[in-house]
Amino acid sequence: MSSTQIFLTLTALLTGAGSANAFSIRTTASDARPVTSLSMSAALIVQNKGGGHGELGFQLAKNLSSNPKITSITILQDSACKDSKEPFCSYATDLPNVRVVKADLADESMTAEDVQTLLGEGEAYEYVWDNASKGAEGTAGKAIIDSAKNWNSKLLTYVSSAGIYKPNGVFPMPETTPVKDSAGQVLYEKYATENGLPFVSFRPQYIYGEKSNKWDYIDWYFDRLVRGEPLPIPGDGSQKVSLTNSEDVASLLASVLNDEAAAVEQTYFNCGTDQLLSYDEVAALCAAAAGISDYKIEHYDGSLGKAKFPFRLTDFYVSPDMAKEKLGWEGPKHSLENDLPWYYESYKTRGCLNKEMEFAEDKEVLSATV
């Protein structure tokens, strides 16, 4: 049957504070499956409005579409996303069998009952991936956790962040690295585990992808290379970084389905490529992709600050070894070196070559180094 698109608008009057909140629902489906009767192997992906994690829901939905355990997929999409931007503008064409429901995921008053109303009375999801919540309070995070509990979900998989770690000198940072107890992601993990859910949390680092809406990390290198500006890199440039293609991150998130019991038993997984690069090596790869042989790296004292440098001043990287061991993750299918040619073409397509730029902060740290 040819693709059909159904656009619904639901206005839900929420209890508490006597206020009314309007939720816009957009449902996309390419079959005759009633949107109010999902199968018992239904997957729900809760997707944020954009940023570093902005492409993950899209790539995860693509990955799950070929997984035999999953027979239907719904994306609960933050309505603050820009529909004209990637990856959101590709939902209809690239995810024809995926249902998309929009809601204000920044709404602090949202409850599990509200989530149920949005998705349809009687709907339940065995597998939930939350790629939106920054904590259990102040957003829809608590409502998502409570919903997963009400549905008796087999797995609630959370996309956290390696940024919660407090490095203690051990690299790559293992999953036992101390965390910032006050971080929203840590509080989310705590609430989920305290409620006895079958819970798994992934902690990714720097992500890039063809349908990304955050390009800052690698653009920093190209911005200077194409303008003949020096690259001010803190320290000696040997610090390592994990830059992971969003498709590889999605495959990591989906790997919980390989061994659900092992995933829940371990609970916490680092999330990133095992192809680590130094800051200087990233510069060399970017220069090669842009066809630039004459470029200059200037190292400076990290005590002067980051300026506009996109990464940490010191080593700060993780390894996916635990996911390989416990979940049978096969490893990344992408490498930054192989991806940089298309990335550089995207850089040009986005008009970055002609963008006016100033490098005042670069010059400040470099002049202080002389």
mmCIF file of N, CA and C in Angstrom, residues 240-287:
data_model
loop_
_atom_site.group_PDB
_atom_site.id
_atom_site.type_symbol
_atom_site.label_atom_id
_atom_site.label_comp_id
_atom_site.label_asym_id
_atom_site.label_seq_id
_atom_site.Cartn_x
_atom_site.Cartn_y
_atom_site.Cartn_z
ATOM 1 N N LYS A 240 43.634 12.526 23.455
ATOM 2 C CA LYS A 240 42.788 11.704 22.583
ATOM 3 C C LYS A 240 41.318 12.081 22.720
ATOM 4 N N VAL A 241 40.604 11.842 21.599
ATOM 5 C CA VAL A 241 39.184 12.156 21.551
ATOM 6 C C VAL A 241 38.451 11.035 20.807
ATOM 7 N N SER A 242 37.214 10.811 21.199
ATOM 8 C CA SER A 242 36.351 9.825 20.552
ATOM 9 C C SER A 242 35.284 10.557 19.753
ATOM 10 N N LEU A 243 35.399 10.522 18.433
ATOM 11 C CA LEU A 243 34.417 11.139 17.530
ATOM 12 C C LEU A 243 33.683 10.015 16.809
ATOM 13 N N THR A 244 32.377 9.897 17.062
ATOM 14 C CA THR A 244 31.635 8.724 16.624
ATOM 15 C C THR A 244 30.509 9.090 15.676
ATOM 16 N N ASN A 245 30.415 8.358 14.573
ATOM 17 C CA ASN A 245 29.327 8.551 13.619
ATOM 18 C C ASN A 245 28.005 8.165 14.280
ATOM 19 N N SER A 246 26.962 8.934 14.015
ATOM 20 C CA SER A 246 25.662 8.702 14.651
ATOM 21 C C SER A 246 25.088 7.325 14.339
ATOM 22 N N GLU A 247 25.408 6.767 13.188
ATOM 23 C CA GLU A 247 24.933 5.423 12.870
ATOM 24 C C GLU A 247 25.562 4.383 13.793
ATOM 25 N N ASP A 248 26.820 4.595 14.158
ATOM 26 C CA ASP A 248 27.480 3.684 15.088
ATOM 27 C C ASP A 248 26.909 3.840 16.495
ATOM 28 N N VAL A 249 26.595 5.075 16.877
ATOM 29 C CA VAL A 249 25.954 5.285 18.179
ATOM 30 C C VAL A 249 24.601 4.578 18.207
ATOM 31 N N ALA A 250 23.839 4.691 17.119
ATOM 32 C CA ALA A 250 22.528 4.040 17.048
ATOM 33 C C ALA A 250 22.665 2.527 17.163
ATOM 34 N N SER A 251 23.680 1.961 16.524
ATOM 35 C CA SER A 251 23.858 0.514 16.611
ATOM 36 C C SER A 251 24.239 0.091 18.024
ATOM 37 N N LEU A 252 24.953 0.933 18.734
ATOM 38 C CA LEU A 252 25.253 0.671 20.136
ATOM 39 C C LEU A 252 23.972 0.682 20.967
ATOM 40 N N LEU A 253 23.132 1.680 20.747
ATOM 41 C CA LEU A 253 21.875 1.782 21.496
ATOM 42 C C LEU A 253 20.978 0.580 21.223
ATOM 43 N N ALA A 254 20.992 0.097 19.988
ATOM 44 C CA ALA A 254 20.153 -1.051 19.618
ATOM 45 C C ALA A 254 20.732 -2.370 20.098
ATOM 46 N N SER A 255 22.005 -2.378 20.468
ATOM 47 C CA SER A 255 22.657 -3.637 20.840
ATOM 48 C C SER A 255 22.102 -4.213 22.140
ATOM 49 N N VAL A 256 21.320 -3.448 22.889
ATOM 50 C CA VAL A 256 20.689 -3.998 24.098
ATOM 51 C C VAL A 256 19.785 -5.174 23.751
ATOM 52 N N LEU A 257 19.286 -5.194 22.521
ATOM 53 C CA LEU A 257 18.391 -6.271 22.101
ATOM 54 C C LEU A 257 19.140 -7.583 21.869
ATOM 55 N N ASN A 258 20.461 -7.512 21.773
ATOM 56 C CA ASN A 258 21.258 -8.725 21.577
ATOM 57 C C ASN A 258 21.223 -9.618 22.817
ATOM 58 N N ASP A 259 21.229 -8.983 23.993
ATOM 59 C CA ASP A 259 21.205 -9.736 25.253
ATOM 60 C C ASP A 259 20.605 -8.821 26.322
ATOM 61 N N GLU A 260 19.300 -8.861 26.442
ATOM 62 C CA GLU A 260 18.596 -7.943 27.332
ATOM 63 C C GLU A 260 18.974 -8.153 28.795
ATOM 64 N N ALA A 261 19.124 -9.390 29.194
ATOM 65 C CA ALA A 261 19.472 -9.688 30.586
ATOM 66 C C ALA A 261 20.857 -9.149 30.929
ATOM 67 N N ALA A 262 21.817 -9.344 30.024
ATOM 68 C CA ALA A 262 23.176 -8.848 30.253
ATOM 69 C C ALA A 262 23.194 -7.321 30.276
ATOM 70 N N ALA A 263 22.360 -6.708 29.447
ATOM 71 C CA ALA A 263 22.293 -5.246 29.405
ATOM 72 C C ALA A 263 21.818 -4.695 30.740
ATOM 73 N N VAL A 264 20.760 -5.288 31.286
ATOM 74 C CA VAL A 264 20.210 -4.807 32.554
ATOM 75 C C VAL A 264 21.173 -5.090 33.702
ATOM 76 N N GLU A 265 21.817 -6.247 33.669
ATOM 77 C CA GLU A 265 22.761 -6.601 34.734
ATOM 78 C C GLU A 265 23.920 -5.613 34.788
ATOM 79 N N GLN A 266 24.458 -5.228 33.636
ATOM 80 C CA GLN A 266 25.564 -4.273 33.595
ATOM 81 C C GLN A 266 25.071 -2.842 33.798
ATOM 82 N N THR A 267 23.950 -2.515 33.236
ATOM 83 C CA THR A 267 23.243 -1.229 33.358
ATOM 84 C C THR A 267 23.939 -0.088 32.630
ATOM 85 N N TYR A 268 25.195 0.163 32.919
ATOM 86 C CA TYR A 268 25.877 1.345 32.378
ATOM 87 C C TYR A 268 26.892 0.945 31.309
ATOM 88 N N PHE A 269 26.819 1.661 30.175
ATOM 89 C CA PHE A 269 27.720 1.375 29.064
ATOM 90 C C PHE A 269 28.279 2.670 28.494
ATOM 91 N N ASN A 270 29.585 2.700 28.301
ATOM 92 C CA ASN A 270 30.167 3.790 27.542
ATOM 93 C C ASN A 270 29.803 3.615 26.072
ATOM 94 N N CYS A 271 29.748 4.732 25.373
ATOM 95 C CA CYS A 271 29.182 4.718 24.023
ATOM 96 C C CYS A 271 30.048 5.564 23.099
ATOM 97 N N GLY A 272 30.814 4.889 22.248
ATOM 98 C CA GLY A 272 31.663 5.620 21.323
ATOM 99 C C GLY A 272 32.498 4.668 20.492
ATOM 100 N N THR A 273 33.159 5.199 19.519
ATOM 101 C CA THR A 273 34.027 4.400 18.669
ATOM 102 C C THR A 273 35.269 3.960 19.435
ATOM 103 N N ASP A 274 35.916 2.911 18.941
ATOM 104 C CA ASP A 274 37.190 2.511 19.527
ATOM 105 C C ASP A 274 38.360 3.043 18.694
ATOM 106 N N GLN A 275 38.048 3.881 17.709
ATOM 107 C CA GLN A 275 39.080 4.462 16.852
ATOM 108 C C GLN A 275 39.426 5.855 17.378
ATOM 109 N N LEU A 276 40.280 5.892 18.362
ATOM 110 C CA LEU A 276 40.640 7.141 19.028
ATOM 111 C C LEU A 276 41.667 7.918 18.205
ATOM 112 N N LEU A 277 41.557 9.228 18.293
ATOM 113 C CA LEU A 277 42.472 10.106 17.575
ATOM 114 C C LEU A 277 42.970 11.203 18.510
ATOM 115 N N SER A 278 44.188 11.673 18.259
ATOM 116 C CA SER A 278 44.678 12.828 19.013
ATOM 117 C C SER A 278 44.138 14.096 18.364
ATOM 118 N N TYR A 279 44.194 15.187 19.103
ATOM 119 C CA TYR A 279 43.734 16.468 18.558
ATOM 120 C C TYR A 279 44.536 16.846 17.313
ATOM 121 N N ASP A 280 45.832 16.599 17.337
ATOM 122 C CA ASP A 280 46.667 16.906 16.171
ATOM 123 C C ASP A 280 46.334 16.001 14.993
ATOM 124 N N GLU A 281 46.003 14.744 15.269
ATOM 125 C CA GLU A 281 45.641 13.821 14.191
ATOM 126 C C GLU A 281 44.337 14.243 13.527
ATOM 127 N N VAL A 282 43.386 14.741 14.299
ATOM 128 C CA VAL A 282 42.148 15.245 13.704
ATOM 129 C C VAL A 282 42.461 16.400 12.752
ATOM 130 N N ALA A 283 43.379 17.268 13.152
ATOM 131 C CA ALA A 283 43.781 18.383 12.286
ATOM 132 C C ALA A 283 44.360 17.872 10.977
ATOM 133 N N ALA A 284 45.216 16.878 11.045
ATOM 134 C CA ALA A 284 45.850 16.342 9.836
ATOM 135 C C ALA A 284 44.818 15.707 8.913
ATOM 136 N N LEU A 285 43.870 14.981 9.467
ATOM 137 C CA LEU A 285 42.833 14.338 8.655
ATOM 138 C C LEU A 285 41.935 15.378 7.994
ATOM 139 N N CYS A 286 41.592 16.425 8.719
ATOM 140 C CA CYS A 286 40.748 17.483 8.146
ATOM 141 C C CYS A 286 41.482 18.222 7.035
ATOM 142 N N ALA A 287 42.752 18.483 7.236
ATOM 143 C CA ALA A 287 43.544 19.158 6.197
ATOM 144 C C ALA A 287 43.598 18.304 4.940
#
